[in-house]
XYZ file of C-alpha atoms in Angstrom:
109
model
C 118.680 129.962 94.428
C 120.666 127.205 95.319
C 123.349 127.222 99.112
C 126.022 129.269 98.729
C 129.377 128.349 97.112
C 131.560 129.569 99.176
C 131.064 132.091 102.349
C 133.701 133.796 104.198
C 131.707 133.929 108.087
C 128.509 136.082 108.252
C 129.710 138.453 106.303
C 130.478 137.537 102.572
C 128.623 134.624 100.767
C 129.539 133.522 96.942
C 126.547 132.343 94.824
C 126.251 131.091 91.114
C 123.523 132.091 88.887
C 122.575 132.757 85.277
C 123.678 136.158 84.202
C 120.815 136.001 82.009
C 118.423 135.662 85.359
C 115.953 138.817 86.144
C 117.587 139.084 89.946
C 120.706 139.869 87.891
C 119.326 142.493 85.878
C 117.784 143.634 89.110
C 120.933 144.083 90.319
C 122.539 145.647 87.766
C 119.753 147.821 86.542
C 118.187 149.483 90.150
C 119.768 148.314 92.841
C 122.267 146.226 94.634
C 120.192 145.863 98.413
C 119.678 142.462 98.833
C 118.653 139.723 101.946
C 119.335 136.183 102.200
C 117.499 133.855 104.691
C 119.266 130.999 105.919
C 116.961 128.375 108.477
C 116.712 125.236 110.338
C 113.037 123.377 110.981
C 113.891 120.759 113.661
C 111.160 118.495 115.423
C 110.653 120.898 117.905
C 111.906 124.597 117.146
C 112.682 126.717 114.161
C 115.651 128.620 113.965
C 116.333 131.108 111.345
C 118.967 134.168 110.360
C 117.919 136.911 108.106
C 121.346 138.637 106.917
C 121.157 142.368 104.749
C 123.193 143.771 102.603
C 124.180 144.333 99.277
C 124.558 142.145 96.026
C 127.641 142.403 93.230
C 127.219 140.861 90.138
C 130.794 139.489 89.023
C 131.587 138.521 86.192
C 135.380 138.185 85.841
C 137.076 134.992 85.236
C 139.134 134.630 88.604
C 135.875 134.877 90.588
C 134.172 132.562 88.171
C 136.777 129.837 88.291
C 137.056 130.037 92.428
C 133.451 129.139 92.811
C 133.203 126.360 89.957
C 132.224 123.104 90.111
C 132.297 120.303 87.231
C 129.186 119.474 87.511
C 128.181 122.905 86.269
C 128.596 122.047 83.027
C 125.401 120.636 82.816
C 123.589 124.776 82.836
C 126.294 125.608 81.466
C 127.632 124.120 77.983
C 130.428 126.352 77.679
C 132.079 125.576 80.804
C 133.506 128.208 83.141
C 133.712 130.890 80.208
C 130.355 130.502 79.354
C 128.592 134.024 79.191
C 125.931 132.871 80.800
C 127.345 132.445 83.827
C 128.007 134.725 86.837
C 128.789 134.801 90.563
C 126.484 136.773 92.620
C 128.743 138.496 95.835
C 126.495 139.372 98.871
C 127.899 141.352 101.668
C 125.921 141.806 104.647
C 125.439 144.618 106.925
C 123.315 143.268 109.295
C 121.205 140.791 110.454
C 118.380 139.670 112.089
C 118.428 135.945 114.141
C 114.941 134.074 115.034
C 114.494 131.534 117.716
C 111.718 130.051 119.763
C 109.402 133.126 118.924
C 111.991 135.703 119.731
C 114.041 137.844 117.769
C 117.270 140.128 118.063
C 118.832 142.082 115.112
C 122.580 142.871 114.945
C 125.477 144.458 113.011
C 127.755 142.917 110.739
C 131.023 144.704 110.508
């Protein structure tokens, strides 16, 4: 999946996707838990965030028009009404942060 579209801090991150996909079926079908992974590989350390939560599958047009970008049009033909294309909503809960072979986990609220 590509970077997010649009975040709002640690907490709420905006993705587009194919509703077609099988992570959106997942969603809809068993469940909505979900993690994204976020990192940085520099020359000398690695830094990463681990965030958990859940995942919405949003369809409706407002949503759909606040994350879309021209360019989209080339996955999808019929532009920002095209069926085949959702936003994906992630909410986190918590986290877990990863630097210089130490971790700490908090809570998102």
């Amino acid at each position: 999946m590509l970077k997010p579209r649009k975040r709002k801090g640690l907490k709420e991150f905006y993705f587009s996707t194919n509703t077609s996909s099988m992570r959106v079926k997942q969603y809809q079908n068993n469940t909505n838990k979900a993690s994204i992974y976020f990192y940085h590989k520099g020359l000398v350390k690695y830094v990463g965030v681990m965030l958990k939560g859940k995942m919405e599958v949003l369809t409706d047009q407002e949503t759909k028009n606040m994350i879309w970008k021209t360019s989209d049009t080339m996955f999808y033909k019929k532009g920002v009404t095209d069926p085949d294309y959702c936003v994906l909503k992630f909410t986190a809960t918590s986290g877990r942060y990863y630097c210089d072979l130490k971790t700490e986990s908090f809570d998102i609220e």
